[in-house]
PDB file of C-alpha atoms in Angstrom:
ATOM      1  CA  LEU A   1      70.082 138.358 133.309  1.00 77.00           C
ATOM      2  CA  PHE A   2      66.196 137.676 133.389  1.00 83.00           C
ATOM      3  CA  PRO A   3      63.251 140.060 133.856  1.00 82.00           C
ATOM      4  CA  GLU A   4      62.394 140.548 137.644  1.00 82.00           C
ATOM      5  CA  SER A   5      58.909 139.496 136.867  1.00 85.00           C
ATOM      6  CA  ILE A   6      57.486 137.277 133.890  1.00 88.00           C
ATOM      7  CA  THR A   7      53.953 137.984 133.970  1.00 88.00           C
ATOM      8  CA  THR A   8      53.533 139.932 130.494  1.00 91.00           C
ATOM      9  CA  GLU A   9      54.176 138.934 127.017  1.00 93.00           C
ATOM     10  CA  GLN A  10      56.930 141.380 126.479  1.00 94.00           C
ATOM     11  CA  GLN A  11      58.681 140.224 129.688  1.00 93.00           C
ATOM     12  CA  SER A  12      58.300 136.524 128.287  1.00 93.00           C
ATOM     13  CA  LEU A  13      59.632 137.631 124.977  1.00 95.00           C
ATOM     14  CA  VAL A  14      62.689 139.129 126.711  1.00 95.00           C
ATOM     15  CA  LEU A  15      63.205 135.978 128.566  1.00 94.00           C
ATOM     16  CA  VAL A  16      63.271 133.827 125.506  1.00 96.00           C
ATOM     17  CA  LYS A  17      65.511 136.229 123.616  1.00 96.00           C
ATOM     18  CA  ARG A  18      68.070 136.052 126.101  1.00 95.00           C
ATOM     19  CA  LEU A  19      67.891 132.102 126.670  1.00 96.00           C
ATOM     20  CA  LEU A  20      68.519 131.936 122.980  1.00 97.00           C
ATOM     21  CA  ALA A  21      71.537 134.309 123.066  1.00 96.00           C
ATOM     22  CA  ILE A  22      73.013 132.854 126.272  1.00 96.00           C
ATOM     23  CA  SER A  23      72.524 129.287 124.755  1.00 96.00           C
ATOM     24  CA  VAL A  24      74.096 129.945 121.702  1.00 96.00           C
ATOM     25  CA  SER A  25      76.897 131.844 123.156  1.00 96.00           C
ATOM     26  CA  CYS A  26      77.649 128.864 125.467  1.00 95.00           C
ATOM     27  CA  ILE A  27      77.630 126.527 122.417  1.00 95.00           C
ATOM     28  CA  THR A  28      80.117 128.762 120.737  1.00 95.00           C
ATOM     29  CA  TYR A  29      82.269 129.329 123.599  1.00 95.00           C
ATOM     30  CA  MET A  30      82.285 125.873 125.007  1.00 94.00           C
ATOM     31  CA  ARG A  31      83.226 124.481 121.503  1.00 93.00           C
ATOM     32  CA  GLY A  32      85.909 126.890 121.138  1.00 93.00           C
ATOM     33  CA  LEU A  33      84.707 128.625 117.912  1.00 92.00           C
ATOM     34  CA  PHE A  34      85.840 131.940 118.750  1.00 93.00           C
ATOM     35  CA  PRO A  35      88.583 133.976 120.757  1.00 92.00           C
ATOM     36  CA  GLU A  36      87.957 135.062 124.215  1.00 93.00           C
ATOM     37  CA  SER A  37      87.863 138.695 123.273  1.00 92.00           C
ATOM     38  CA  SER A  38      84.441 137.910 121.388  1.00 94.00           C
ATOM     39  CA  TYR A  39      82.497 137.425 125.015  1.00 95.00           C
ATOM     40  CA  GLY A  40      81.536 139.279 127.761  1.00 94.00           C
ATOM     41  CA  THR A  41      80.983 137.699 131.131  1.00 95.00           C
ATOM     42  CA  ARG A  42      78.141 137.506 133.257  1.00 93.00           C
ATOM     43  CA  TYR A  43      77.051 135.313 136.323  1.00 90.00           C
ATOM     44  CA  LEU A  44      74.071 133.469 137.047  1.00 85.00           C
ATOM     45  CA  ASP A  45      74.226 132.232 140.555  1.00 82.00           C
ATOM     46  CA  ASP A  46      77.634 130.569 140.588  1.00 83.00           C
ATOM     47  CA  LEU A  47      77.683 129.729 137.121  1.00 86.00           C
ATOM     48  CA  CYS A  48      79.927 131.932 134.761  1.00 89.00           C
ATOM     49  CA  LEU A  49      78.358 132.609 131.498  1.00 93.00           C
ATOM     50  CA  LYS A  50      80.164 133.763 128.411  1.00 94.00           C
ATOM     51  CA  ILE A  51      78.061 135.816 126.351  1.00 95.00           C
ATOM     52  CA  LEU A  52      78.832 136.842 122.496  1.00 95.00           C
ATOM     53  CA  ARG A  53      79.020 140.519 121.838  1.00 91.00           C
ATOM     54  CA  GLU A  54      79.926 142.401 118.501  1.00 88.00           C
ATOM     55  CA  ASP A  55      83.680 141.840 118.427  1.00 84.00           C
ATOM     56  CA  LYS A  56      84.751 143.921 115.141  1.00 84.00           C
ATOM     57  CA  SER A  57      88.136 142.014 115.391  1.00 87.00           C
ATOM     58  CA  CYS A  58      86.458 138.619 114.701  1.00 89.00           C
ATOM     59  CA  LEU A  59      84.247 138.530 111.508  1.00 88.00           C
ATOM     60  CA  GLY A  60      82.799 135.043 112.550  1.00 89.00           C
ATOM     61  CA  SER A  61      81.483 136.093 115.993  1.00 91.00           C
ATOM     62  CA  LEU A  62      79.938 139.179 114.288  1.00 91.00           C
ATOM     63  CA  GLN A  63      78.124 137.012 112.008  1.00 91.00           C
ATOM     64  CA  ILE A  64      76.683 134.809 114.581  1.00 93.00           C
ATOM     65  CA  VAL A  65      75.282 137.885 116.500  1.00 93.00           C
ATOM     66  CA  LYS A  66      73.525 138.959 113.459  1.00 93.00           C
ATOM     67  CA  TRP A  67      72.072 135.639 113.111  1.00 94.00           C
ATOM     68  CA  ILE A  68      70.672 135.746 116.502  1.00 95.00           C
ATOM     69  CA  GLN A  69      69.335 139.380 115.915  1.00 95.00           C
ATOM     70  CA  GLY A  70      67.674 137.868 112.863  1.00 95.00           C
ATOM     71  CA  CYS A  71      65.837 135.152 114.858  1.00 96.00           C
ATOM     72  CA  PHE A  72      64.804 137.807 117.569  1.00 97.00           C
ATOM     73  CA  ASP A  73      62.784 139.441 114.568  1.00 97.00           C
ATOM     74  CA  ALA A  74      60.887 136.107 113.791  1.00 97.00           C
ATOM     75  CA  LEU A  75      60.248 135.471 117.601  1.00 97.00           C
ATOM     76  CA  GLU A  76      58.872 138.991 117.688  1.00 97.00           C
ATOM     77  CA  LYS A  77      56.358 138.238 114.983  1.00 96.00           C
ATOM     78  CA  GLN A  78      55.744 134.827 116.407  1.00 96.00           C
ATOM     79  CA  TYR A  79      56.713 133.430 112.937  1.00 96.00           C
ATOM     80  CA  VAL A  80      59.642 131.208 113.621  1.00 96.00           C
ATOM     81  CA  ASN A  81      59.018 127.501 114.802  1.00 95.00           C
ATOM     82  CA  LEU A  82      62.580 126.210 115.184  1.00 93.00           C
ATOM     83  CA  GLY A  83      65.864 127.512 114.535  1.00 93.00           C
ATOM     84  CA  PHE A  84      68.934 124.878 114.338  1.00 89.00           C
ATOM     85  CA  TYR A  85      72.629 125.391 114.243  1.00 91.00           C
ATOM     86  CA  ALA A  86      74.709 122.631 112.677  1.00 91.00           C
ATOM     87  CA  LEU A  87      78.445 122.044 113.193  1.00 91.00           C
ATOM     88  CA  THR A  88      79.406 120.182 110.039  1.00 88.00           C
ATOM     89  CA  SER A  89      82.919 118.456 108.967  1.00 85.00           C
ATOM     90  CA  ASN A  90      82.173 118.049 105.160  1.00 78.00           C
ATOM     91  CA  PRO A  91      80.180 116.470 104.148  1.00 79.00           C
ATOM     92  CA  THR A  92      78.809 115.170 107.420  1.00 87.00           C
ATOM     93  CA  VAL A  93      77.179 116.684 110.499  1.00 90.00           C
ATOM     94  CA  THR A  94      79.148 116.569 113.804  1.00 91.00           C
ATOM     95  CA  GLU A  95      76.526 118.326 116.298  1.00 93.00           C
ATOM     96  CA  MET A  96      73.394 120.037 115.759  1.00 93.00           C
ATOM     97  CA  TYR A  97      71.557 122.143 118.182  1.00 95.00           C
ATOM     98  CA  GLN A  98      67.808 122.832 117.911  1.00 95.00           C
ATOM     99  CA  PHE A  99      65.630 125.452 119.619  1.00 97.00           C
ATOM    100  CA  LYS A 100      62.002 124.696 119.231  1.00 96.00           C
ATOM    101  CA  PHE A 101      59.349 127.777 119.960  1.00 96.00           C
ATOM    102  CA  LYS A 102      55.875 127.718 120.450  1.00 95.00           C
ATOM    103  CA  TYR A 103      53.381 130.770 121.112  1.00 95.00           C
ATOM    104  CA  LYS A 104      50.337 130.477 123.614  1.00 89.00           C
ATOM    105  CA  ASN A 105      48.934 133.861 123.202  1.00 73.00           C
ATOM    106  CA  LYS A 106      47.415 133.929 126.774  1.00 58.00           C
ATOM    107  CA  VAL A 107      45.320 136.950 127.540  1.00 52.00           C
ATOM    108  CA  PRO A 108      45.387 138.664 130.915  1.00 49.00           C
ATOM    109  CA  GLN A 109      42.239 138.156 133.481  1.00 49.00           C
ATOM    110  CA  MET A 110      40.925 140.544 135.952  1.00 46.00           C
ATOM    111  CA  ASP A 111      41.401 139.694 139.536  1.00 45.00           C
ATOM    112  CA  ILE A 112      38.241 141.307 141.071  1.00 43.00           C
ATOM    113  CA  SER A 113      39.202 140.870 144.616  1.00 44.00           C
ATOM    114  CA  SER A 114      42.591 142.933 144.214  1.00 44.00           C
ATOM    115  CA  ASN A 115      40.924 145.061 141.564  1.00 45.00           C
ATOM    116  CA  HIS A 116      44.010 144.846 139.129  1.00 45.00           C
ATOM    117  CA  ARG A 117      44.840 142.809 135.956  1.00 43.00           C
ATOM    118  CA  GLU A 118      46.953 139.775 136.677  1.00 43.00           C
ATOM    119  CA  PHE A 119      47.202 136.380 135.252  1.00 40.00           C
ATOM    120  CA  VAL A 120      44.938 133.956 137.535  1.00 40.00           C
ATOM    121  CA  ALA A 121      46.786 130.602 137.935  1.00 43.00           C
ATOM    122  CA  GLY A 122      49.619 131.436 135.671  1.00 54.00           C
ATOM    123  CA  LEU A 123      53.001 130.249 135.671  1.00 70.00           C
ATOM    124  CA  CYS A 124      55.044 131.442 138.678  1.00 80.00           C
ATOM    125  CA  SER A 125      57.921 133.735 137.536  1.00 81.00           C
ATOM    126  CA  LYS A 126      59.989 131.959 140.099  1.00 85.00           C
ATOM    127  CA  ASP A 127      59.477 128.580 138.578  1.00 89.00           C
ATOM    128  CA  VAL A 128      60.130 130.048 135.250  1.00 89.00           C
ATOM    129  CA  LYS A 129      63.521 131.411 136.187  1.00 87.00           C
ATOM    130  CA  GLN A 130      64.373 128.236 137.786  1.00 90.00           C
ATOM    131  CA  ALA A 131      63.858 126.353 134.867  1.00 92.00           C
ATOM    132  CA  SER A 132      65.903 128.814 132.814  1.00 92.00           C
ATOM    133  CA  ARG A 133      68.673 128.360 135.361  1.00 92.00           C
ATOM    134  CA  LEU A 134      68.385 124.521 134.980  1.00 94.00           C
ATOM    135  CA  LEU A 135      68.221 124.448 131.050  1.00 95.00           C
ATOM    136  CA  LEU A 136      71.491 126.668 130.995  1.00 94.00           C
ATOM    137  CA  ARG A 137      73.204 124.459 133.596  1.00 93.00           C
ATOM    138  CA  THR A 138      72.302 121.255 131.659  1.00 94.00           C
ATOM    139  CA  LEU A 139      73.728 122.787 128.587  1.00 94.00           C
ATOM    140  CA  TYR A 140      77.034 123.728 130.117  1.00 92.00           C
ATOM    141  CA  LEU A 141      77.442 120.322 131.650  1.00 91.00           C
ATOM    142  CA  LEU A 142      76.565 118.851 128.189  1.00 91.00           C
ATOM    143  CA  MET A 143      79.155 120.844 126.369  1.00 90.00           C
ATOM    144  CA  GLN A 144      81.705 119.616 128.785  1.00 89.00           C
ATOM    145  CA  ASP A 145      81.099 115.975 128.004  1.00 89.00           C
ATOM    146  CA  LEU A 146      81.524 116.279 124.088  1.00 90.00           C
ATOM    147  CA  GLY A 147      84.455 115.426 122.437  1.00 88.00           C
ATOM    148  CA  PRO A 148      86.943 117.845 120.607  1.00 89.00           C
ATOM    149  CA  LEU A 149      85.870 119.057 117.407  1.00 90.00           C
ATOM    150  CA  PRO A 150      87.469 118.444 113.734  1.00 88.00           C
ATOM    151  CA  ASN A 151      89.777 121.397 112.619  1.00 87.00           C
ATOM    152  CA  ASP A 152      87.675 121.867 109.529  1.00 88.00           C
ATOM    153  CA  ILE A 153      84.547 122.561 111.182  1.00 89.00           C
ATOM    154  CA  THR A 154      81.689 124.542 109.704  1.00 88.00           C
ATOM    155  CA  LEU A 155      78.748 126.411 111.459  1.00 90.00           C
ATOM    156  CA  SER A 156      75.584 126.855 109.751  1.00 89.00           C
ATOM    157  CA  MET A 157      72.078 127.917 110.748  1.00 91.00           C
ATOM    158  CA  LYS A 158      68.660 127.592 109.476  1.00 92.00           C
ATOM    159  CA  LEU A 159      65.049 128.997 110.581  1.00 94.00           C
ATOM    160  CA  LEU A 160      61.701 127.152 110.057  1.00 94.00           C
ATOM    161  CA  TYR A 161      58.413 128.702 110.430  1.00 95.00           C
ATOM    162  CA  TYR A 162      54.720 128.321 111.222  1.00 94.00           C
ATOM    163  CA  ASN A 163      53.478 128.364 107.436  1.00 92.00           C
ATOM    164  CA  HIS A 164      49.862 129.523 108.436  1.00 92.00           C
ATOM    165  CA  VAL A 165      50.974 132.851 109.786  1.00 94.00           C
ATOM    166  CA  THR A 166      54.192 133.591 107.771  1.00 95.00           C
ATOM    167  CA  PRO A 167      53.921 135.684 104.819  1.00 94.00           C
ATOM    168  CA  LYS A 168      55.401 133.835 101.894  1.00 92.00           C
ATOM    169  CA  ASP A 169      58.003 136.553 101.249  1.00 94.00           C
ATOM    170  CA  TYR A 170      59.100 137.066 104.797  1.00 96.00           C
ATOM    171  CA  GLN A 171      62.700 136.917 105.475  1.00 96.00           C
ATOM    172  CA  PRO A 172      64.250 138.145 108.857  1.00 95.00           C
ATOM    173  CA  PRO A 173      67.051 140.630 108.373  1.00 93.00           C
ATOM    174  CA  GLY A 174      70.175 138.906 107.236  1.00 91.00           C
ATOM    175  CA  PHE A 175      68.499 135.935 105.945  1.00 93.00           C
ATOM    176  CA  LYS A 176      67.337 134.469 102.610  1.00 92.00           C
ATOM    177  CA  GLU A 177      65.228 131.743 101.355  1.00 91.00           C
ATOM    178  CA  ASP A 178      66.783 128.433 102.039  1.00 88.00           C
ATOM    179  CA  GLY A 179      68.474 127.070  98.732  1.00 76.00           C
ATOM    180  CA  SER A 180      70.205 124.020 100.005  1.00 73.00           C
ATOM    181  CA  PRO A 181      69.187 120.366  99.318  1.00 61.00           C
ATOM    182  CA  GLY A 182      68.616 119.877 102.887  1.00 64.00           C
ATOM    183  CA  ASP A 183      69.889 116.423 103.778  1.00 69.00           C
ATOM    184  CA  LEU A 184      72.101 116.376 106.881  1.00 76.00           C
ATOM    185  CA  LEU A 185      73.974 113.139 107.343  1.00 83.00           C
ATOM    186  CA  PHE A 186      75.844 111.939 110.358  1.00 84.00           C
ATOM    187  CA  ALA A 187      78.884 109.733 109.937  1.00 80.00           C
ATOM    188  CA  GLY A 188      78.378 107.703 112.921  1.00 81.00           C
ATOM    189  CA  ASP A 189      75.440 106.582 115.215  1.00 84.00           C
ATOM    190  CA  PRO A 190      73.660 109.628 116.290  1.00 85.00           C
ATOM    191  CA  ILE A 191      71.714 110.400 119.559  1.00 88.00           C
ATOM    192  CA  ASN A 192      69.150 112.920 120.654  1.00 89.00           C
ATOM    193  CA  LEU A 193      69.831 114.697 123.899  1.00 91.00           C
ATOM    194  CA  LYS A 194      67.065 116.595 125.627  1.00 91.00           C
ATOM    195  CA  VAL A 195      68.542 119.644 127.266  1.00 94.00           C
ATOM    196  CA  GLY A 196      65.522 121.128 128.547  1.00 93.00           C
ATOM    197  CA  SER A 197      62.514 123.275 128.203  1.00 94.00           C
ATOM    198  CA  VAL A 198      61.115 126.625 129.654  1.00 94.00           C
ATOM    199  CA  SER A 199      57.653 127.498 129.502  1.00 93.00           C
ATOM    200  CA  THR A 200      55.920 130.809 130.450  1.00 92.00           C
ATOM    201  CA  ASP A 201      52.326 131.963 129.949  1.00 92.00           C
ATOM    202  CA  PHE A 202      53.154 133.098 126.501  1.00 94.00           C
ATOM    203  CA  HIS A 203      56.111 131.175 125.171  1.00 94.00           C
ATOM    204  CA  LEU A 204      57.583 127.502 125.199  1.00 95.00           C
ATOM    205  CA  MET A 205      61.129 127.066 124.329  1.00 96.00           C
ATOM    206  CA  LYS A 206      62.833 123.500 124.076  1.00 96.00           C
ATOM    207  CA  VAL A 207      66.458 122.659 123.378  1.00 96.00           C
ATOM    208  CA  ARG A 208      67.740 119.514 122.097  1.00 94.00           C
ATOM    209  CA  VAL A 209      71.204 118.541 120.758  1.00 94.00           C
ATOM    210  CA  THR A 210      72.049 115.862 118.247  1.00 92.00           C
ATOM    211  CA  THR A 211      75.500 114.483 117.946  1.00 90.00           C
ATOM    212  CA  GLU A 212      77.205 111.016 117.293  1.00 87.00           C
ATOM    213  CA  LYS A 213      77.099 108.707 120.218  1.00 85.00           C
ATOM    214  CA  LYS A 214      80.869 108.134 120.398  1.00 86.00           C
ATOM    215  CA  ARG A 215      81.194 111.931 120.963  1.00 85.00           C
ATOM    216  CA  VAL A 216      79.464 111.880 124.350  1.00 85.00           C
ATOM    217  CA  LYS A 217      81.677 111.007 127.194  1.00 75.00           C
ATOM    218  CA  LYS A 218      78.934 110.351 130.067  1.00 66.00           C
ATOM    219  CA  ALA A 219      75.794 111.795 129.119  1.00 57.00           C
ATOM    220  CA  ASP A 220      72.960 111.287 131.789  1.00 56.00           C
ATOM    221  CA  SER A 221      70.529 108.663 130.663  1.00 51.00           C
ATOM    222  CA  ASN A 222      67.612 110.905 131.266  1.00 55.00           C
ATOM    223  CA  LEU A 223      68.692 113.301 128.460  1.00 58.00           C
ATOM    224  CA  ILE A 224      69.105 110.552 125.934  1.00 58.00           C
ATOM    225  CA  GLN A 225      65.965 110.056 123.401  1.00 53.00           C
ATOM    226  CA  LYS A 226      66.028 106.620 122.007  1.00 49.00           C
ATOM    227  CA  ASN A 227      65.971 105.769 118.092  1.00 45.00           C
ATOM    228  CA  GLY A 228      67.465 108.924 116.973  1.00 45.00           C
ATOM    229  CA  PRO A 229      68.024 109.473 113.088  1.00 44.00           C
ATOM    230  CA  THR A 230      71.036 108.685 111.270  1.00 39.00           C
ATOM    231  CA  GLU A 231      70.307 111.169 108.327  1.00 40.00           C
ATOM    232  CA  ILE A 232      68.334 114.129 108.842  1.00 40.00           C
ATOM    233  CA  SER A 233      66.971 116.216 106.130  1.00 40.00           C
ATOM    234  CA  HIS A 234      64.346 118.940 105.807  1.00 40.00           C
ATOM    235  CA  GLN A 235      61.452 116.722 106.861  1.00 38.00           C
ATOM    236  CA  GLY A 236      60.666 115.737 110.506  1.00 39.00           C
ATOM    237  CA  LEU A 237      63.810 116.727 112.547  1.00 46.00           C
ATOM    238  CA  ASP A 238      62.159 117.736 115.617  1.00 44.00           C
ATOM    239  CA  CYS A 239      59.306 115.320 115.769  1.00 41.00           C
ATOM    240  CA  GLU A 240      57.692 114.408 119.239  1.00 44.00           C
ATOM    241  CA  GLU A 241      59.209 111.428 121.120  1.00 40.00           C
ATOM    242  CA  ASP A 242      56.546 109.161 120.424  1.00 35.00           C
ATOM    243  CA  GLU A 243      56.793 109.847 116.815  1.00 36.00           C
ATOM    244  CA  GLU A 244      60.428 109.083 116.576  1.00 38.00           C
ATOM    245  CA  GLU A 245      61.530 105.865 114.789  1.00 34.00           C
ATOM    246  CA  GLU A 246      64.819 104.521 113.825  1.00 33.00           C
ATOM    247  CA  CYS A 247      65.239 105.649 110.074  1.00 33.00           C
ATOM    248  CA  LYS A 248      67.728 106.321 107.540  1.00 29.00           C
ATOM    249  CA  LYS A 249      66.413 109.708 106.257  1.00 34.00           C
ATOM    250  CA  ILE A 250      64.053 112.347 107.369  1.00 33.00           C
ATOM    251  CA  ASN A 251      63.156 115.484 105.447  1.00 39.00           C
ATOM    252  CA  LEU A 252      64.357 119.037 107.052  1.00 45.00           C
ATOM    253  CA  LEU A 253      61.045 120.655 105.466  1.00 38.00           C
ATOM    254  CA  ASN A 254      58.983 119.033 108.379  1.00 38.00           C
ATOM    255  CA  LEU A 255      61.662 119.649 110.714  1.00 39.00           C
ATOM    256  CA  ALA A 256      59.329 121.156 113.437  1.00 37.00           C
ATOM    257  CA  PHE A 257      56.231 119.108 112.986  1.00 34.00           C
ATOM    258  CA  SER A 258      54.573 116.936 115.675  1.00 35.00           C
ATOM    259  CA  GLN A 259      51.677 114.883 115.357  1.00 29.00           C
ATOM    260  CA  GLU A 260      49.048 117.885 115.680  1.00 34.00           C
ATOM    261  CA  GLU A 261      51.155 119.632 112.856  1.00 40.00           C
ATOM    262  CA  VAL A 262      50.604 117.257 110.042  1.00 36.00           C
ATOM    263  CA  ILE A 263      50.616 118.706 106.403  1.00 39.00           C
ATOM    264  CA  GLY A 264      50.233 117.181 102.968  1.00 40.00           C
ATOM    265  CA  PRO A 265      53.288 116.330 101.030  1.00 39.00           C
ATOM    266  CA  GLU A 266      52.533 118.947  98.365  1.00 39.00           C
ATOM    267  CA  LYS A 267      52.983 121.983 100.838  1.00 52.00           C
ATOM    268  CA  LYS A 268      56.497 122.936 101.042  1.00 63.00           C
ATOM    269  CA  ARG A 269      57.791 124.045 104.682  1.00 71.00           C
ATOM    270  CA  LYS A 270      59.451 127.648 104.653  1.00 84.00           C
ATOM    271  CA  VAL A 271      62.959 127.590 105.509  1.00 89.00           C
ATOM    272  CA  SER A 272      65.425 130.323 105.831  1.00 88.00           C
ATOM    273  CA  GLU A 273      69.226 130.581 105.954  1.00 88.00           C
ATOM    274  CA  PRO A 274      71.753 133.375 106.521  1.00 89.00           C
ATOM    275  CA  GLU A 275      72.530 135.442 103.505  1.00 83.00           C
ATOM    276  CA  LYS A 276      76.219 135.313 104.162  1.00 72.00           C
ATOM    277  CA  LEU A 277      78.161 132.090 103.845  1.00 58.00           C
ATOM    278  CA  PRO A 278      78.412 129.851 106.955  1.00 51.00           C
ATOM    279  CA  LEU A 279      81.531 130.263 109.088  1.00 53.00           C
ATOM    280  CA  ASN A 280      84.280 128.147 107.853  1.00 49.00           C
ATOM    281  CA  ASN A 281      87.023 126.921 110.305  1.00 43.00           C
ATOM    282  CA  ARG A 282      87.586 128.347 113.819  1.00 53.00           C
ATOM    283  CA  GLU A 283      89.180 131.495 114.504  1.00 47.00           C
TER     284      GLU A 283
END
């Protein structure tokens, strides 16, 4: 599932792509969105992973695979800052899954003693893979603790970017400029659950889940972030923990900003959504 070694930028990119694809597959499988035929089976130690594949008999799963591939394009170009998947039961959000990305642009150094290029004091591949396993295990366990979804569920996705490097006219394959108002409203009292993070010498990926408190049966208290928002819109969804305050409305255009990424209110956050309509109802 993972590269044997994670010492180059390409190996790190492969790892992040696979983590994203496996995580989204886990979410759709554990939440019962698609039939068994839409998944292949892989094993990570003793953990059985169900991974989305291009199942032509299920248009919904084909659509999600294309969404993931579009996100891969933005990852390769180091444009995407955050991707999120929202499960909604109109007009409110039931669950939301956030994937935040950072790029480190580490340059290889020369180890004179061994006379070959390698990363000095870099992150150990073994530790990176262990963090990846832990993230996936935590996500699987969390999925088992969530209550059943409503029958009228809809799955949608949005991508947010680093404005300073992303061309204004850029859109990943299969995506278009976001045209929605941006407000995401939870019916009840939501909580933020920190699933985990994986850091290499080149990338950082964080995963977080937001859902209504009553839907979580027995979440580990270490996963819960206090003072989660009640309404999430395009400004400030994924702020750092010390920034999070109890509030009624946050705007999605600031979704991926932390304290060091503050911009003026006049600068609009670039947001993309899939060209095709969101998936309506489970198949």
